[in-house]
Structures are given as structure tokens and as C-alpha cells.
CSV table of C-alpha atoms and ligand atoms in Angstrom, one decimal:
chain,number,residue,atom,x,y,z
A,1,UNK,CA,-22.3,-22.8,20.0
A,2,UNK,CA,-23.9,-21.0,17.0
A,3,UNK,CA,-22.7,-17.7,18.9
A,4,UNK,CA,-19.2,-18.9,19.5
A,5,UNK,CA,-18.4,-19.6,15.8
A,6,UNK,CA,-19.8,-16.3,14.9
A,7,UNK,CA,-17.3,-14.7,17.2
A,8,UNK,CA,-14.7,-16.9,16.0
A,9,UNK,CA,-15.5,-15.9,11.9
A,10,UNK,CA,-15.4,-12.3,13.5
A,11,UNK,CA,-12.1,-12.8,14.8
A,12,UNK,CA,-10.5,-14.0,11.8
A,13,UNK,CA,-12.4,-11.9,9.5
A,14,UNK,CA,-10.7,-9.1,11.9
A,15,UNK,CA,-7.3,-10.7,11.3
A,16,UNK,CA,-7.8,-11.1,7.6
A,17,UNK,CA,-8.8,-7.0,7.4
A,18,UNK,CA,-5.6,-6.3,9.3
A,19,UNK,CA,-3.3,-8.8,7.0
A,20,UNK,CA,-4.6,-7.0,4.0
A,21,UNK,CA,-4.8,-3.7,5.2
A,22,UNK,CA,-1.6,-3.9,6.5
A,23,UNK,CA,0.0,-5.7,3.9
A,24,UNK,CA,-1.4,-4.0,0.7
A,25,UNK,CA,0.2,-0.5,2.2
A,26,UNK,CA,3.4,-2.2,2.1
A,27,UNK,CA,2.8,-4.1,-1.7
A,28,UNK,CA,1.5,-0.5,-2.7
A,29,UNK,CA,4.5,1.4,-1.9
A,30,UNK,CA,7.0,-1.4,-3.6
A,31,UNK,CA,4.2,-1.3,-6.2
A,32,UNK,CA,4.9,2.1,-6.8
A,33,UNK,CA,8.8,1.7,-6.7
A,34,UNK,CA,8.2,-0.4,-9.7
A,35,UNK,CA,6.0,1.7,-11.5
A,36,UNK,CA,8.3,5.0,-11.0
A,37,UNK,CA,11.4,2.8,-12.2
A,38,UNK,CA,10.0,1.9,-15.5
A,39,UNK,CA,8.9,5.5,-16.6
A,40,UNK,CA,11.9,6.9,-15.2
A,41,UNK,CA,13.5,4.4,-17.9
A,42,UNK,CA,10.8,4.8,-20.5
A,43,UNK,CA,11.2,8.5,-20.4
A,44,UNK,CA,15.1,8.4,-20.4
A,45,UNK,CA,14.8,5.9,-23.2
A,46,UNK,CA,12.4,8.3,-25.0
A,47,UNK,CA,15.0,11.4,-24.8
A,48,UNK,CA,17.3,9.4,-26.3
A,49,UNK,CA,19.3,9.2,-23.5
A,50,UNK,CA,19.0,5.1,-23.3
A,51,UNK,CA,22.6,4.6,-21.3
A,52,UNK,CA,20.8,6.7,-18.3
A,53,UNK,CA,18.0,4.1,-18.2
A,54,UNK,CA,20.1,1.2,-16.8
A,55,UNK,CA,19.9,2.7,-13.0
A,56,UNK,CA,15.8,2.9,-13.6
A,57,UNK,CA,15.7,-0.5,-14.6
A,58,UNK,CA,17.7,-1.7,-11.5
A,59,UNK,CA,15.6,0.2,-9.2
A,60,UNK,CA,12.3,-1.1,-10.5
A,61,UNK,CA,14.0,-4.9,-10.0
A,62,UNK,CA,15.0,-4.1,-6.4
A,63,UNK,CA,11.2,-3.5,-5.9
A,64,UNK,CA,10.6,-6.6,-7.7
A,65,UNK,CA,12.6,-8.3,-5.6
A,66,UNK,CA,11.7,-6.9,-2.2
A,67,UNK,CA,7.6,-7.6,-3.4
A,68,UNK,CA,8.8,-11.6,-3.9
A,69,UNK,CA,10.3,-11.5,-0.5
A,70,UNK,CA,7.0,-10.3,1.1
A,71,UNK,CA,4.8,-12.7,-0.4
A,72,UNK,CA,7.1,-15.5,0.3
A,73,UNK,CA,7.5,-14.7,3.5
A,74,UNK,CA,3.6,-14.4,3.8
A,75,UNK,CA,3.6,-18.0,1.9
A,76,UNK,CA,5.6,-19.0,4.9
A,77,UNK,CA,3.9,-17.7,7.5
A,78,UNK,CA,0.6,-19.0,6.3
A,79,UNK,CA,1.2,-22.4,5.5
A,80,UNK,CA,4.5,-22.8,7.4
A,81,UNK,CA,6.6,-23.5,5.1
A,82,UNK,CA,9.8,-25.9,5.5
A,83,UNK,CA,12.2,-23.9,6.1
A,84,UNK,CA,16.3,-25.3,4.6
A,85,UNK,CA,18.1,-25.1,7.5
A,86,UNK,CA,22.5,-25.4,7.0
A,87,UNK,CA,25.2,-23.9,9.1
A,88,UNK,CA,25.1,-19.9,8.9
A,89,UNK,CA,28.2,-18.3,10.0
A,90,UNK,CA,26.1,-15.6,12.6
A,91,UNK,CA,28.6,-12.8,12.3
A,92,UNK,CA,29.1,-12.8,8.5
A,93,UNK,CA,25.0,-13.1,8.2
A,94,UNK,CA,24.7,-9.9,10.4
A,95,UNK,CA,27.9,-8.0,8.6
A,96,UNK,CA,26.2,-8.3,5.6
A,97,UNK,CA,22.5,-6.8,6.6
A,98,UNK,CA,24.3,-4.0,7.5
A,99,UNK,CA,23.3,-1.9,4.7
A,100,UNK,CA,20.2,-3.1,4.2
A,101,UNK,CA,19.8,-2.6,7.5
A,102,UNK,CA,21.5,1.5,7.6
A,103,UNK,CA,18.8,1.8,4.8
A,104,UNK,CA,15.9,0.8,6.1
A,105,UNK,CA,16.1,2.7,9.9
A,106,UNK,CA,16.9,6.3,7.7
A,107,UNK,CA,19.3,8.8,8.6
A,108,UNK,CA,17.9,9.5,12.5
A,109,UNK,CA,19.1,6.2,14.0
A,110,UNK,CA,22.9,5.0,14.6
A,111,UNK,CA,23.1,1.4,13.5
A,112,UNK,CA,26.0,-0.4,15.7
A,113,UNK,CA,27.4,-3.5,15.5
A,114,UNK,CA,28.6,-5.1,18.1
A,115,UNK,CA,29.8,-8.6,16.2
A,116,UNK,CA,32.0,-10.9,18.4
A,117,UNK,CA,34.8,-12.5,16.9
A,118,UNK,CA,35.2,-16.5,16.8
A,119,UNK,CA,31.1,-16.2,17.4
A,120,UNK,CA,30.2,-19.7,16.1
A,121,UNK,CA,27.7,-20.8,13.4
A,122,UNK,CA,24.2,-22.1,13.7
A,123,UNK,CA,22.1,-24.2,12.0
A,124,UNK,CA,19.3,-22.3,10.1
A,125,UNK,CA,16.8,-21.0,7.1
A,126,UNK,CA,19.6,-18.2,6.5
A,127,UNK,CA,17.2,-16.2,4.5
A,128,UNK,CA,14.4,-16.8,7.7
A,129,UNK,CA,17.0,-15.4,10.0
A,130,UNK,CA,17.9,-12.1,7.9
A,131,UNK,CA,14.0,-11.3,7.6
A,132,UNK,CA,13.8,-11.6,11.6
A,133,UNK,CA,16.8,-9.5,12.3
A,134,UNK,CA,15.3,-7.4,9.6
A,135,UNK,CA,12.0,-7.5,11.5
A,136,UNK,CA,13.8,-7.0,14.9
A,137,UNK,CA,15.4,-3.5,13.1
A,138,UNK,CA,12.1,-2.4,11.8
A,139,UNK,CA,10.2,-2.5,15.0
A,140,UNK,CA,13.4,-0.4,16.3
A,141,UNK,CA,12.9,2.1,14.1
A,142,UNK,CA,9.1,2.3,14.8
A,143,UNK,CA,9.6,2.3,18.7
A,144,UNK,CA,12.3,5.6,18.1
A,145,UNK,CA,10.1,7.9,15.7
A,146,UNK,CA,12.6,10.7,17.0
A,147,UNK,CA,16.0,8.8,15.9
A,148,UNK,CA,18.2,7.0,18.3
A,149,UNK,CA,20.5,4.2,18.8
A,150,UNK,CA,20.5,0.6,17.3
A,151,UNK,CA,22.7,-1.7,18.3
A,152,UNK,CA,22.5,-5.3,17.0
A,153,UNK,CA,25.1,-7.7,18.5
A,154,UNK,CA,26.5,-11.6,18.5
A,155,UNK,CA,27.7,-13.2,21.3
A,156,UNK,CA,27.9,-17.1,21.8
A,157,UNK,CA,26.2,-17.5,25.5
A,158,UNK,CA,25.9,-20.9,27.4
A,159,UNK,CA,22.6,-21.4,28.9
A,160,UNK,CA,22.1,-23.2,32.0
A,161,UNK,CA,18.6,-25.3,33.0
A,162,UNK,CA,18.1,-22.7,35.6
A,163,UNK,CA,18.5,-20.2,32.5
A,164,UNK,CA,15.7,-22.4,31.0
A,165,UNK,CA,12.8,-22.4,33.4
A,166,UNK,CA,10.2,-24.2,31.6
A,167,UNK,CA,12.8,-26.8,29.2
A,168,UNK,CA,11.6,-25.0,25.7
A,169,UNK,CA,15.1,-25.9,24.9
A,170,UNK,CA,18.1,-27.6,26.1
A,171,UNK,CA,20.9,-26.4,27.9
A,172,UNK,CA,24.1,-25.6,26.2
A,173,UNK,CA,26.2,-23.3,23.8
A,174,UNK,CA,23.7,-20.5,22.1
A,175,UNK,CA,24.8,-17.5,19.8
A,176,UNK,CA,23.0,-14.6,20.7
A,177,UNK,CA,21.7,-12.5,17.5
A,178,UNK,CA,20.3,-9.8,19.6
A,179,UNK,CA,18.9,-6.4,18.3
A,180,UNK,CA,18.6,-3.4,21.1
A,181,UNK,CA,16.9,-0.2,20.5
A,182,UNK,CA,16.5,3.2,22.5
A,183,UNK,CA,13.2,3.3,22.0
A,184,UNK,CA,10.0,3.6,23.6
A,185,UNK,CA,10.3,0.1,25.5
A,186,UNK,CA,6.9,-2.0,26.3
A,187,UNK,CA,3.9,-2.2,28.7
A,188,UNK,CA,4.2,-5.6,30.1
A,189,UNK,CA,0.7,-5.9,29.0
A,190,UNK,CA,2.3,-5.8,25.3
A,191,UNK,CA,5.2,-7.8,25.7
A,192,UNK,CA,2.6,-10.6,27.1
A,193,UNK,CA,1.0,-10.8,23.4
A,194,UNK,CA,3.7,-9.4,21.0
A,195,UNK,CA,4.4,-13.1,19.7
A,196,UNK,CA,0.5,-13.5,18.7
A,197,UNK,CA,0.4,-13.4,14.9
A,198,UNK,CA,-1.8,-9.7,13.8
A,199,UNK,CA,-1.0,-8.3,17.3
A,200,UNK,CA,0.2,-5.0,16.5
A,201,UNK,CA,-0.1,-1.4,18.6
A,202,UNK,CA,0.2,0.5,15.3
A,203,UNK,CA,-2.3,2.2,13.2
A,204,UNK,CA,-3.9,0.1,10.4
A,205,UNK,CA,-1.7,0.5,7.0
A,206,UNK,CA,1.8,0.7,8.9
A,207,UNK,CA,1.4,-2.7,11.3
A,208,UNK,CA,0.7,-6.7,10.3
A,209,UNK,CA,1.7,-7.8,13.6
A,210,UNK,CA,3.2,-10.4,11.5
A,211,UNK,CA,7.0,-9.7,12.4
A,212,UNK,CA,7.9,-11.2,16.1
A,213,UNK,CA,5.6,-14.2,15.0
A,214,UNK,CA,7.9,-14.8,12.1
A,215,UNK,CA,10.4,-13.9,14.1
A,216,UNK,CA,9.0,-16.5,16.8
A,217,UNK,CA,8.2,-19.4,14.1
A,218,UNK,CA,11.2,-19.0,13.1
A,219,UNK,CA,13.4,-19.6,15.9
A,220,UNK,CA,11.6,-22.2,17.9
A,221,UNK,CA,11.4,-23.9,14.4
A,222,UNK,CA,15.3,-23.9,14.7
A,223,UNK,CA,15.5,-25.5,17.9
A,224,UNK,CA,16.3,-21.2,19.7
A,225,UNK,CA,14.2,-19.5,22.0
A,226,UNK,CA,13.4,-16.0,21.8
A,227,UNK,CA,14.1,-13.9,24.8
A,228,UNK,CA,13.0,-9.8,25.1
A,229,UNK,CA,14.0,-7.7,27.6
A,230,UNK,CA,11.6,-4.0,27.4
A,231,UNK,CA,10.4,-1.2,29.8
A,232,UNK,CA,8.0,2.0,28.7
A,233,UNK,CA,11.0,4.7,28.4
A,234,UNK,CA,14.1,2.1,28.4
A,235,UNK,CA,14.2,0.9,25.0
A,236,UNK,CA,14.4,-2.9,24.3
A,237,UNK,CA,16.3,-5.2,23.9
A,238,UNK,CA,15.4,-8.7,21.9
A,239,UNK,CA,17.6,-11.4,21.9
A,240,UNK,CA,17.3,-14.7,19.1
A,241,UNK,CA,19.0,-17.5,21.0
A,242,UNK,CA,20.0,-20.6,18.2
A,243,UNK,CA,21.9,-23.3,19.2
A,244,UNK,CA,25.7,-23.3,18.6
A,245,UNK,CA,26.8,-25.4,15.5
A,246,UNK,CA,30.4,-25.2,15.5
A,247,UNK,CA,32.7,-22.7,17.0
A,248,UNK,CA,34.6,-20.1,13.9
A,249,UNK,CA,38.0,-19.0,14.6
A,250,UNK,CA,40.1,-19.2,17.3
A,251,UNK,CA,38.2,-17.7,20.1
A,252,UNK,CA,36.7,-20.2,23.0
A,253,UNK,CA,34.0,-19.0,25.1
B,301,ADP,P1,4.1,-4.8,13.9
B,301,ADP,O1,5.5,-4.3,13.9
B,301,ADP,O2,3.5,-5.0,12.6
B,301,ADP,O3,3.2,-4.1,14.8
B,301,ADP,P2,5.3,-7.1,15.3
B,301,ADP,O4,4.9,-8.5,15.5
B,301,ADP,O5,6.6,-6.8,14.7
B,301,ADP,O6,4.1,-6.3,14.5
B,301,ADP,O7,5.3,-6.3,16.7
B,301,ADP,C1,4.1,-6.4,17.6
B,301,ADP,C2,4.1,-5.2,18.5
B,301,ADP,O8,5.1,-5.4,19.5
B,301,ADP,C3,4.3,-3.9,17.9
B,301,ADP,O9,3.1,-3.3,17.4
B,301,ADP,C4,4.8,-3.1,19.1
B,301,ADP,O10,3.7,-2.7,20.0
B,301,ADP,C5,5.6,-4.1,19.9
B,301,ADP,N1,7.0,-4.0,19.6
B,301,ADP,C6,7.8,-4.8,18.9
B,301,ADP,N2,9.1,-4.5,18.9
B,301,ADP,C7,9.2,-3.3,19.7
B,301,ADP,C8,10.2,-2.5,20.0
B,301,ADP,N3,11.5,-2.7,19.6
B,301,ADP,N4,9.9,-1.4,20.9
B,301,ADP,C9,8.7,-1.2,21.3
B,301,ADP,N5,7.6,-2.0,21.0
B,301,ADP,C10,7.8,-3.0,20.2
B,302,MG,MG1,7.1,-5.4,13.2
């Protein structure tokens, strides 16, 4: 028994080291945007040249900003936080990532949205569902480290029992927030674990193996399933199935 929980303060002490490693890379770099914001400005300020400071300032308050997001989405992830779930119109959500999204894949990768008109809304944490689809896009980018294609979709989908082997939901209407990638596609070996929170295939500093558990708290916690679709050389496709609110526009599935 004495052996057991020595392996089992191992394993978490294992997990903690890749939290932290993993995490302080990321807090460093927005650490840094904040840093190179403010003497941008101070040195503007100093040439006299104060109106030119402004854009600086902004900058430095965008890393700010994306520094809170991290921690509160560690905050969440660690104590499992409630989330504040209300109807989110699907397509509107995704139409305005875009950018953030164009931004954060780089130059190499074609972002394409596919957004279904009179897609529905769902209930959900709004600001959860941007950081998965934000996830889902990162781990895109990772798996094409040559540039590619990105397509993330809506579609509203009607799920069957048969469609829902083991009951993890119920039968109905779903939208489909689904994120594809032409990437380099998944073992099965590494699909079987990808949900496990600090399972990651990347090197120390550039992985949490944080995002498809968030990703995965997140959706079950809004009554959704989760469903990927991955081969090595085939690129991937994962698909956040929430339950349909209420149906927008005029279109009828
Ligand atoms: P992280 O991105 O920090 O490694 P994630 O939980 O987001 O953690 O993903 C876990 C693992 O799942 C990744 O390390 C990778 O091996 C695999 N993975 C996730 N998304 C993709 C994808 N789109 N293409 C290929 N592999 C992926
Ligand atoms: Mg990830």
C-alpha cells in the first residue's frame, strides 16, 4: 500500500511538472507581450511622442487580458468551476472567433467556415465554448506544422439511440460545432487517451494536455457529447455535439 501511494504522489507530482512547465511557457510569452508593450509606450512617451503610445498601451492590455483568460480557465479546470450556461446563438459565436481564430493558426493555414444558416442556439458557458473551439483550432494548427486547411463548421444534426450507443446523452436535435483539420490525424492509441487531463504528445513547454479535457468538461457539463473522427495522414475531424435550444431563422432541418 505504502508503494502504491508513492506511485500515485509520483504520478501527480508528474502531472503538476507538466501543468507548470507547460503552462509557465505560455504565462511567459503573454508575460513578455506585457513587458514589450509598456517600454514600447514608456520610450514613445519619453521622445515626446506621447500620441504614439496609445497602440502600446493596448497591446500590453490584450496580453493582460489573454493572461486572465488562462488562469481562469486553469481556475476552472481545477476546481470545476460552475459554469453560466444561457442560449448562445452557435453561428454568431463561431462568426465572431473568426479573427481570433485567423490570428492564432498564422498565415500557413486557410481558416474556412462553413456556418449553416437557421443553425439553432444552444444552451451554454459562451465564454467555455469559445475556449474549446479555440482549443480545437490550436491543436489544428499543431497537427499541420507545414500549413494547411481549417475548416470549422455548424450544422444542427438529429441523433438517433443507435447514434448513441452507450445513452451518454439523449436522442434528439444537436448543433454540431465541429473543427476539421488537414493535419497529421491520430494513432488510435492517442485518440484512446486524448480526453485524460496532461495527456499530451508534445514536447514539454508547448503541451498542458489541458485542452480536449476542457474541451470535454465542458461539453458533457452542457448536457453534448464529444465525438472525433482521426487517422495518422487524414487529418481530423472533432465534432462538439450540444443540444438544440431553439431553432434561429427560418430554416428547418
Ligand atoms: P495539448 O494540445 O496540450 O497536447 P490536448 O488535450 O489539446 O493537449 O490534446 C492532447 C493530444 O491529442 C495532443 O498532444 C495530440 O497528440 C492529440 N491531438 C489533439 N488534437 C489533434 C489534432 N487536431 N490532430 C492531431 N492530434 C491531435
Ligand atoms: Mg491542445
Amino acid at each position: 500500500m505504502a508503494a502504491e501511494e508513492t506511485l500515485r504522489q509520483a504520478q501527480k507530482m508528474e502531472a503538476v511538472g507538466q501543468l507548470t512547465g507547460g503552462i509557465a511557457h505560455d504565462f511567459n510569452n503573454m508575460l513578455q507581450g506585457v513587458a514589450g508593450g509598456l517600454e514600447m509606450a514608456r520610450r514613445r512617451i519619453a521622445e515626446g511622442r506621447a500620441g504614439e503610445a496609445g497602440r502600446y498601451l493596448d497591446a500590453a492590455r490584450g496580453a493582460v487580458d489573454r493572461a486572465a483568460g488562462l488562469t481562469r480557465r486553469l481556475l476552472a479546470f481545477a476546481r470545476r468551476q460552475r459554469l453560466d450556461p444561457k442560449p448562445v446563438d452557435a453561428d454568431a459565436l463561431v462568426a465572431g472567433m473568426a479573427d481570433l481564430i485567423r490570428r492564432a493558426v498564422g498565415p500557413g493555414i486557410g481558416l474556412e467556415l462553413r456556418l449553416r444558416d437557421g443553425t439553432g442556439s444552444v444552451v451554454c458557458d459562451a465564454n467555455e465554448l469559445e475556449s474549446a473551439l479555440l482549443n480545437l483550432c490550436i491543436n489544428a494548427r499543431d497537427a499541420m506544422p507545414g500549413g494547411g486547411r481549417l475548416l470549422v463548421g455548424t450544422e444542427e444534426v438529429r441523433l438517433s439511440a443507435a447514434d448513441i450507443p452507450d445513452g451518454e446523452a439523449p436522442p434528439g436535435c444537436y448543433v454540431a460545432v465541429s473543427v476539421s483539420d488537414t493535419g497529421t490525424g491520430m494513432p488510435p492509441e492517442v485518440m484512446e487517451r486524448v480526453f485524460e487531463p496532461f495527456f499530451t504528445t508534445k514536447p514539454q513547454g508547448q503541451g498542458t494536455g489541458l485542452g480536449l479535457s476542457q474541451v470535454y468538461g465542458f461539453v458533457k457539463q452542457s448536457g453534448g457529447l464529444v465525438r472525433i473522427e482521426s487517422a495518422p495522414g487524414r487529418g481530423t475531424t472533432v465534432r462538439l455535439l450540444l443540444p438544440l435550444h431553439e431553432r434561429m431563422g427560418a430554416a428547418e432541418a
